C-alpha cells in the first residue's frame, strides 16, 4: 500500500507525537488505512491515510510481573490459519483474536492468554 509520506516523515511524526503528548514511555502504533465512501468494495481505489495512536500503557503486565513473572494461560481461541487473512501482516482485523484471548484469560483470573497458531482440520492436534 503506497503511503503519502516517506519513512523520514513518519519517523519525525512519531517523535513529535510522543513529545506533544508528553509520553516518554508509551506504546506507539503507526496506522495506515484506506478510507472512502466505497471502503470494503475496492479499497485499492482509495488513498492510504496514516496516523499514530499513542497510549501510556505503563509496564505491560505490571512492574511485579517483571520481577516475579506472570500467571498466564493457553487460550482456547486460535489464531487464524494463514489462508484466511494475511496473518503475517499487522492488519486491523487480526487484533480481534488477541482481544478475545485476553478477555477469556481475565475471566479465568489470568493476566494474559497465549494463543496457539491454529489447529489442523481433521488431525485433532496442534502443529
mmCIF file of N, CA, C and O in Angstrom, residues 46-122:
data_model
loop_
_atom_site.group_PDB
_atom_site.id
_atom_site.type_symbol
_atom_site.label_atom_id
_atom_site.label_comp_id
_atom_site.label_asym_id
_atom_site.label_seq_id
_atom_site.Cartn_x
_atom_site.Cartn_y
_atom_site.Cartn_z
ATOM 1 N N UNK A 46 -8.893 3.845 -3.126
ATOM 2 C CA UNK A 46 -8.945 4.945 -2.163
ATOM 3 C C UNK A 46 -7.550 5.243 -1.629
ATOM 4 O O UNK A 46 -6.725 4.347 -1.498
ATOM 5 N N UNK A 47 -7.280 6.499 -1.304
ATOM 6 C CA UNK A 47 -5.936 6.854 -0.822
ATOM 7 C C UNK A 47 -5.662 6.240 0.548
ATOM 8 O O UNK A 47 -6.560 6.062 1.364
ATOM 9 N N UNK A 48 -4.393 5.917 0.765
ATOM 10 C CA UNK A 48 -3.971 5.439 2.079
ATOM 11 C C UNK A 48 -3.731 6.653 2.968
ATOM 12 O O UNK A 48 -3.129 7.637 2.545
ATOM 13 N N UNK A 49 -4.230 6.596 4.163
ATOM 14 C CA UNK A 49 -4.021 7.669 5.129
ATOM 15 C C UNK A 49 -3.259 7.070 6.306
ATOM 16 O O UNK A 49 -3.428 5.903 6.622
ATOM 17 N N UNK A 50 -2.426 7.872 6.929
ATOM 18 C CA UNK A 50 -1.637 7.348 8.033
ATOM 19 C C UNK A 50 -1.800 8.223 9.271
ATOM 20 O O UNK A 50 -2.089 9.412 9.174
ATOM 21 N N UNK A 51 -1.636 7.604 10.424
ATOM 22 C CA UNK A 51 -1.746 8.289 11.700
ATOM 23 C C UNK A 51 -0.977 7.497 12.741
ATOM 24 O O UNK A 51 -0.572 6.362 12.503
ATOM 25 N N UNK A 52 -0.780 8.100 13.890
ATOM 26 C CA UNK A 52 -0.166 7.417 15.022
ATOM 27 C C UNK A 52 -1.155 7.376 16.158
ATOM 28 O O UNK A 52 -1.846 8.338 16.440
ATOM 29 N N UNK A 53 -1.199 6.242 16.817
ATOM 30 C CA UNK A 53 -2.016 6.052 18.007
ATOM 31 C C UNK A 53 -1.029 5.872 19.154
ATOM 32 O O UNK A 53 -0.195 4.973 19.120
ATOM 33 N N UNK A 54 -1.073 6.746 20.153
ATOM 34 C CA UNK A 54 -0.130 6.637 21.273
ATOM 35 C C UNK A 54 -0.887 6.464 22.573
ATOM 36 O O UNK A 54 -1.886 7.124 22.818
ATOM 37 N N UNK A 55 -0.390 5.540 23.406
ATOM 38 C CA UNK A 55 -1.029 5.253 24.683
ATOM 39 C C UNK A 55 0.057 5.016 25.723
ATOM 40 O O UNK A 55 1.021 4.283 25.470
ATOM 41 N N UNK A 56 -0.108 5.621 26.883
ATOM 42 C CA UNK A 56 0.788 5.344 28.003
ATOM 43 C C UNK A 56 0.256 4.092 28.690
ATOM 44 O O UNK A 56 -0.727 4.149 29.423
ATOM 45 N N UNK A 57 0.881 2.953 28.430
ATOM 46 C CA UNK A 57 0.400 1.684 28.975
ATOM 47 C C UNK A 57 1.056 1.302 30.291
ATOM 48 O O UNK A 57 0.637 0.352 30.928
ATOM 49 N N UNK A 58 2.096 2.006 30.677
ATOM 50 C CA UNK A 58 2.844 1.557 31.845
ATOM 51 C C UNK A 58 3.537 0.246 31.491
ATOM 52 O O UNK A 58 3.715 -0.089 30.328
ATOM 53 N N UNK A 59 3.924 -0.521 32.473
ATOM 54 C CA UNK A 59 4.525 -1.825 32.212
ATOM 55 C C UNK A 59 3.415 -2.761 31.763
ATOM 56 O O UNK A 59 2.376 -2.838 32.411
ATOM 57 N N UNK A 60 3.640 -3.493 30.679
ATOM 58 C CA UNK A 60 2.569 -4.265 30.032
ATOM 59 C C UNK A 60 1.780 -5.140 30.998
ATOM 60 O O UNK A 60 0.571 -5.050 31.067
ATOM 61 N N UNK A 61 2.435 -5.971 31.763
ATOM 62 C CA UNK A 61 1.729 -6.831 32.715
ATOM 63 C C UNK A 61 1.955 -6.384 34.157
ATOM 64 O O UNK A 61 1.694 -7.122 35.089
ATOM 65 N N UNK A 62 2.457 -5.173 34.341
ATOM 66 C CA UNK A 62 2.700 -4.646 35.676
ATOM 67 C C UNK A 62 4.143 -4.825 36.080
ATOM 68 O O UNK A 62 4.827 -5.760 35.649
ATOM 69 N N UNK A 63 4.618 -3.931 36.931
ATOM 70 C CA UNK A 63 6.015 -3.965 37.371
ATOM 71 C C UNK A 63 6.328 -5.260 38.107
ATOM 72 O O UNK A 63 7.429 -5.802 37.994
ATOM 73 N N UNK A 64 5.362 -5.781 38.848
ATOM 74 C CA UNK A 64 5.577 -7.014 39.594
ATOM 75 C C UNK A 64 5.874 -8.188 38.662
ATOM 76 O O UNK A 64 6.646 -9.080 39.008
ATOM 77 N N UNK A 65 5.265 -8.193 37.462
ATOM 78 C CA UNK A 65 5.489 -9.293 36.520
ATOM 79 C C UNK A 65 6.933 -9.331 36.027
ATOM 80 O O UNK A 65 7.460 -10.401 35.733
ATOM 81 N N UNK A 66 7.580 -8.173 35.942
ATOM 82 C CA UNK A 66 8.977 -8.148 35.529
ATOM 83 C C UNK A 66 9.862 -8.853 36.551
ATOM 84 O O UNK A 66 10.813 -9.542 36.203
ATOM 85 N N UNK A 67 9.515 -8.706 37.813
ATOM 86 C CA UNK A 67 10.331 -9.277 38.885
ATOM 87 C C UNK A 67 9.941 -10.722 39.204
ATOM 88 O O UNK A 67 10.805 -11.581 39.377
ATOM 89 N N UNK A 68 8.638 -11.003 39.261
ATOM 90 C CA UNK A 68 8.160 -12.298 39.742
ATOM 91 C C UNK A 68 7.535 -13.192 38.683
ATOM 92 O O UNK A 68 7.085 -14.289 38.994
ATOM 93 N N UNK A 69 7.444 -12.714 37.441
ATOM 94 C CA UNK A 69 6.763 -13.483 36.411
ATOM 95 C C UNK A 69 5.280 -13.182 36.424
ATOM 96 O O UNK A 69 4.785 -12.436 37.264
ATOM 97 N N UNK A 70 4.544 -13.778 35.489
ATOM 98 C CA UNK A 70 3.105 -13.530 35.371
ATOM 99 C C UNK A 70 2.375 -14.848 35.181
ATOM 100 O O UNK A 70 2.864 -15.754 34.510
ATOM 101 N N UNK A 71 1.212 -14.955 35.767
ATOM 102 C CA UNK A 71 0.382 -16.140 35.654
ATOM 103 C C UNK A 71 -0.416 -16.039 34.360
ATOM 104 O O UNK A 71 -1.306 -15.202 34.238
ATOM 105 N N UNK A 72 -0.097 -16.863 33.358
ATOM 106 C CA UNK A 72 -0.756 -16.823 32.061
ATOM 107 C C UNK A 72 -1.354 -18.178 31.736
ATOM 108 O O UNK A 72 -1.042 -19.175 32.381
ATOM 109 N N UNK A 73 -2.234 -18.216 30.743
ATOM 110 C CA UNK A 73 -2.865 -19.466 30.330
ATOM 111 C C UNK A 73 -2.746 -19.619 28.816
ATOM 112 O O UNK A 73 -2.480 -18.653 28.112
ATOM 113 N N UNK A 74 -2.982 -20.831 28.331
ATOM 114 C CA UNK A 74 -3.088 -21.064 26.890
ATOM 115 C C UNK A 74 -4.559 -20.920 26.540
ATOM 116 O O UNK A 74 -5.409 -21.622 27.086
ATOM 117 N N UNK A 75 -4.871 -20.002 25.666
ATOM 118 C CA UNK A 75 -6.256 -19.679 25.325
ATOM 119 C C UNK A 75 -6.882 -20.761 24.454
ATOM 120 O O UNK A 75 -6.198 -21.426 23.676
ATOM 121 N N UNK A 76 -8.198 -20.903 24.569
ATOM 122 C CA UNK A 76 -8.905 -21.810 23.665
ATOM 123 C C UNK A 76 -9.121 -21.159 22.302
ATOM 124 O O UNK A 76 -9.457 -21.827 21.332
ATOM 125 N N UNK A 77 -8.922 -19.842 22.193
ATOM 126 C CA UNK A 77 -9.005 -19.144 20.917
ATOM 127 C C UNK A 77 -7.748 -19.419 20.122
ATOM 128 O O UNK A 77 -6.661 -19.515 20.676
ATOM 129 N N UNK A 78 -7.876 -19.591 18.818
ATOM 130 C CA UNK A 78 -6.733 -19.863 17.949
ATOM 131 C C UNK A 78 -6.551 -18.727 16.970
ATOM 132 O O UNK A 78 -7.511 -18.078 16.550
ATOM 133 N N UNK A 79 -5.315 -18.511 16.576
ATOM 134 C CA UNK A 79 -5.038 -17.531 15.543
ATOM 135 C C UNK A 79 -5.578 -18.072 14.230
ATOM 136 O O UNK A 79 -5.640 -19.283 14.015
ATOM 137 N N UNK A 80 -5.972 -17.193 13.306
ATOM 138 C CA UNK A 80 -6.493 -17.666 12.024
ATOM 139 C C UNK A 80 -5.404 -18.363 11.205
ATOM 140 O O UNK A 80 -4.225 -18.029 11.329
ATOM 141 N N UNK A 81 -5.829 -19.311 10.400
ATOM 142 C CA UNK A 81 -4.900 -20.006 9.514
ATOM 143 C C UNK A 81 -4.362 -19.025 8.474
ATOM 144 O O UNK A 81 -5.019 -18.038 8.132
ATOM 145 N N UNK A 82 -3.173 -19.277 7.947
ATOM 146 C CA UNK A 82 -2.546 -18.339 7.011
ATOM 147 C C UNK A 82 -3.344 -18.080 5.733
ATOM 148 O O UNK A 82 -3.131 -17.070 5.082
ATOM 149 N N UNK A 83 -4.260 -18.964 5.375
ATOM 150 C CA UNK A 83 -5.015 -18.753 4.137
ATOM 151 C C UNK A 83 -6.381 -18.101 4.364
ATOM 152 O O UNK A 83 -7.222 -18.091 3.485
ATOM 153 N N UNK A 84 -6.613 -17.516 5.560
ATOM 154 C CA UNK A 84 -7.889 -16.842 5.814
ATOM 155 C C UNK A 84 -7.776 -15.335 5.625
ATOM 156 O O UNK A 84 -8.611 -14.738 4.971
ATOM 157 N N UNK A 85 -6.793 -14.726 6.240
ATOM 158 C CA UNK A 85 -6.458 -13.311 6.078
ATOM 159 C C UNK A 85 -4.941 -13.236 6.135
ATOM 160 O O UNK A 85 -4.291 -14.204 6.544
ATOM 161 N N UNK A 86 -4.335 -12.116 5.753
ATOM 162 C CA UNK A 86 -2.870 -12.048 5.806
ATOM 163 C C UNK A 86 -2.375 -12.004 7.251
ATOM 164 O O UNK A 86 -2.173 -10.946 7.826
ATOM 165 N N UNK A 87 -2.211 -13.183 7.850
ATOM 166 C CA UNK A 87 -1.893 -13.268 9.274
ATOM 167 C C UNK A 87 -0.514 -12.757 9.628
ATOM 168 O O UNK A 87 -0.248 -12.464 10.789
ATOM 169 N N UNK A 88 0.384 -12.650 8.668
ATOM 170 C CA UNK A 88 1.710 -12.120 8.968
ATOM 171 C C UNK A 88 1.711 -10.590 8.954
ATOM 172 O O UNK A 88 2.671 -9.964 9.351
ATOM 173 N N UNK A 89 0.628 -9.989 8.481
ATOM 174 C CA UNK A 89 0.505 -8.529 8.458
ATOM 175 C C UNK A 89 -0.092 -8.056 9.774
ATOM 176 O O UNK A 89 -0.837 -8.777 10.427
ATOM 177 N N UNK A 90 0.235 -6.849 10.151
ATOM 178 C CA UNK A 90 -0.389 -6.256 11.321
ATOM 179 C C UNK A 90 -1.668 -5.565 10.848
ATOM 180 O O UNK A 90 -1.819 -4.360 10.923
ATOM 181 N N UNK A 91 -2.580 -6.347 10.303
ATOM 182 C CA UNK A 91 -3.840 -5.817 9.793
ATOM 183 C C UNK A 91 -4.815 -5.650 10.950
ATOM 184 O O UNK A 91 -4.814 -6.446 11.885
ATOM 185 N N UNK A 92 -5.639 -4.627 10.895
ATOM 186 C CA UNK A 92 -6.564 -4.313 11.980
ATOM 187 C C UNK A 92 -7.432 -5.474 12.405
ATOM 188 O O UNK A 92 -7.667 -5.670 13.578
ATOM 189 N N UNK A 93 -7.909 -6.264 11.477
ATOM 190 C CA UNK A 93 -8.776 -7.391 11.816
ATOM 191 C C UNK A 93 -8.072 -8.465 12.607
ATOM 192 O O UNK A 93 -8.706 -9.269 13.272
ATOM 193 N N UNK A 94 -6.754 -8.484 12.566
ATOM 194 C CA UNK A 94 -6.014 -9.508 13.291
ATOM 195 C C UNK A 94 -6.041 -9.305 14.796
ATOM 196 O O UNK A 94 -5.699 -10.201 15.540
ATOM 197 N N UNK A 95 -6.438 -8.137 15.275
ATOM 198 C CA UNK A 95 -6.403 -7.867 16.706
ATOM 199 C C UNK A 95 -7.586 -8.479 17.453
ATOM 200 O O UNK A 95 -7.524 -8.631 18.661
ATOM 201 N N UNK A 96 -8.647 -8.835 16.775
ATOM 202 C CA UNK A 96 -9.821 -9.372 17.458
ATOM 203 C C UNK A 96 -9.488 -10.643 18.227
ATOM 204 O O UNK A 96 -9.890 -10.804 19.375
ATOM 205 N N UNK A 97 -8.749 -11.549 17.623
ATOM 206 C CA UNK A 97 -8.398 -12.800 18.302
ATOM 207 C C UNK A 97 -7.631 -12.549 19.588
ATOM 208 O O UNK A 97 -7.884 -13.180 20.619
ATOM 209 N N UNK A 98 -6.681 -11.627 19.544
ATOM 210 C CA UNK A 98 -5.915 -11.295 20.737
ATOM 211 C C UNK A 98 -6.787 -10.714 21.829
ATOM 212 O O UNK A 98 -6.611 -11.003 23.023
ATOM 213 N N UNK A 99 -7.751 -9.895 21.429
ATOM 214 C CA UNK A 99 -8.666 -9.313 22.415
ATOM 215 C C UNK A 99 -9.528 -10.405 23.050
ATOM 216 O O UNK A 99 -9.738 -10.417 24.266
ATOM 217 N N UNK A 100 -10.025 -11.337 22.235
ATOM 218 C CA UNK A 100 -10.844 -12.431 22.765
ATOM 219 C C UNK A 100 -10.036 -13.295 23.730
ATOM 220 O O UNK A 100 -10.515 -13.695 24.784
ATOM 221 N N UNK A 101 -8.788 -13.585 23.350
ATOM 222 C CA UNK A 101 -7.921 -14.394 24.196
ATOM 223 C C UNK A 101 -7.680 -13.723 25.546
ATOM 224 O O UNK A 101 -7.762 -14.360 26.596
ATOM 225 N N UNK A 102 -7.399 -12.424 25.529
ATOM 226 C CA UNK A 102 -7.134 -11.703 26.777
ATOM 227 C C UNK A 102 -8.389 -11.618 27.635
ATOM 228 O O UNK A 102 -8.320 -11.798 28.856
ATOM 229 N N UNK A 103 -9.547 -11.375 27.019
ATOM 230 C CA UNK A 103 -10.790 -11.306 27.793
ATOM 231 C C UNK A 103 -11.066 -12.650 28.462
ATOM 232 O O UNK A 103 -11.455 -12.704 29.632
ATOM 233 N N UNK A 104 -10.852 -13.752 27.726
ATOM 234 C CA UNK A 104 -11.071 -15.078 28.300
ATOM 235 C C UNK A 104 -10.106 -15.310 29.465
ATOM 236 O O UNK A 104 -10.515 -15.804 30.521
ATOM 237 N N UNK A 105 -8.852 -14.946 29.294
ATOM 238 C CA UNK A 105 -7.868 -15.124 30.366
ATOM 239 C C UNK A 105 -8.282 -14.353 31.610
ATOM 240 O O UNK A 105 -8.225 -14.875 32.728
ATOM 241 N N UNK A 106 -8.720 -13.114 31.436
ATOM 242 C CA UNK A 106 -9.113 -12.274 32.587
ATOM 243 C C UNK A 106 -10.321 -12.859 33.312
ATOM 244 O O UNK A 106 -10.381 -12.845 34.539
ATOM 245 N N UNK A 107 -11.297 -13.393 32.551
ATOM 246 C CA UNK A 107 -12.467 -14.021 33.183
ATOM 247 C C UNK A 107 -12.026 -15.192 34.053
ATOM 248 O O UNK A 107 -12.571 -15.441 35.125
ATOM 249 N N UNK A 108 -10.980 -15.917 33.605
ATOM 250 C CA UNK A 108 -10.474 -17.074 34.343
ATOM 251 C C UNK A 108 -9.352 -16.707 35.315
ATOM 252 O O UNK A 108 -8.613 -17.573 35.777
ATOM 253 N N UNK A 109 -9.202 -15.405 35.605
ATOM 254 C CA UNK A 109 -8.237 -14.892 36.583
ATOM 255 C C UNK A 109 -6.774 -15.069 36.202
ATOM 256 O O UNK A 109 -5.912 -15.277 37.047
ATOM 257 N N UNK A 110 -6.486 -15.011 34.890
ATOM 258 C CA UNK A 110 -5.110 -14.957 34.416
ATOM 259 C C UNK A 110 -4.861 -13.539 33.917
ATOM 260 O O UNK A 110 -5.793 -12.807 33.599
ATOM 261 N N UNK A 111 -3.606 -13.150 33.817
ATOM 262 C CA UNK A 111 -3.318 -11.809 33.318
ATOM 263 C C UNK A 111 -3.170 -11.770 31.806
ATOM 264 O O UNK A 111 -3.248 -10.711 31.195
ATOM 265 N N UNK A 112 -2.951 -12.923 31.172
ATOM 266 C CA UNK A 112 -2.743 -12.944 29.717
ATOM 267 C C UNK A 112 -3.063 -14.322 29.180
ATOM 268 O O UNK A 112 -2.948 -15.320 29.883
ATOM 269 N N UNK A 113 -3.507 -14.385 27.937
ATOM 270 C CA UNK A 113 -3.740 -15.648 27.249
ATOM 271 C C UNK A 113 -2.706 -15.834 26.152
ATOM 272 O O UNK A 113 -2.325 -14.881 25.483
ATOM 273 N N UNK A 114 -2.223 -17.043 25.980
ATOM 274 C CA UNK A 114 -1.261 -17.359 24.930
ATOM 275 C C UNK A 114 -2.011 -18.121 23.853
ATOM 276 O O UNK A 114 -2.672 -19.121 24.132
ATOM 277 N N UNK A 115 -1.923 -17.652 22.616
ATOM 278 C CA UNK A 115 -2.673 -18.278 21.525
ATOM 279 C C UNK A 115 -1.771 -19.178 20.690
ATOM 280 O O UNK A 115 -0.688 -18.775 20.280
ATOM 281 N N UNK A 116 -2.239 -20.398 20.445
ATOM 282 C CA UNK A 116 -1.543 -21.296 19.528
ATOM 283 C C UNK A 116 -1.786 -20.801 18.109
ATOM 284 O O UNK A 116 -2.722 -20.041 17.850
ATOM 285 N N UNK A 117 -0.972 -21.189 17.176
ATOM 286 C CA UNK A 117 -1.075 -20.746 15.791
ATOM 287 C C UNK A 117 -2.437 -21.120 15.197
ATOM 288 O O UNK A 117 -3.208 -20.287 14.826
ATOM 289 N N UNK A 118 -2.740 -22.400 15.073
ATOM 290 C CA UNK A 118 -4.035 -22.854 14.570
ATOM 291 C C UNK A 118 -4.096 -24.366 14.705
ATOM 292 O O UNK A 118 -3.093 -25.027 14.939
ATOM 293 N N UNK A 119 -5.286 -24.926 14.578
ATOM 294 C CA UNK A 119 -5.479 -26.376 14.602
ATOM 295 C C UNK A 119 -5.615 -26.871 13.171
ATOM 296 O O UNK A 119 -6.260 -26.236 12.345
ATOM 297 N N UNK A 120 -5.005 -27.993 12.881
ATOM 298 C CA UNK A 120 -5.164 -28.600 11.568
ATOM 299 C C UNK A 120 -6.491 -29.348 11.543
ATOM 300 O O UNK A 120 -6.766 -30.175 12.408
ATOM 301 N N UNK A 121 -7.342 -29.054 10.575
ATOM 302 C CA UNK A 121 -8.664 -29.695 10.474
ATOM 303 C C UNK A 121 -8.501 -31.203 10.299
ATOM 304 O O UNK A 121 -7.718 -31.663 9.476
ATOM 305 N N UNK A 122 -9.242 -31.960 11.070
ATOM 306 C CA UNK A 122 -9.257 -33.409 10.915
ATOM 307 C C UNK A 122 -8.103 -34.123 11.602
ATOM 308 O O UNK A 122 -8.135 -35.331 11.751
#
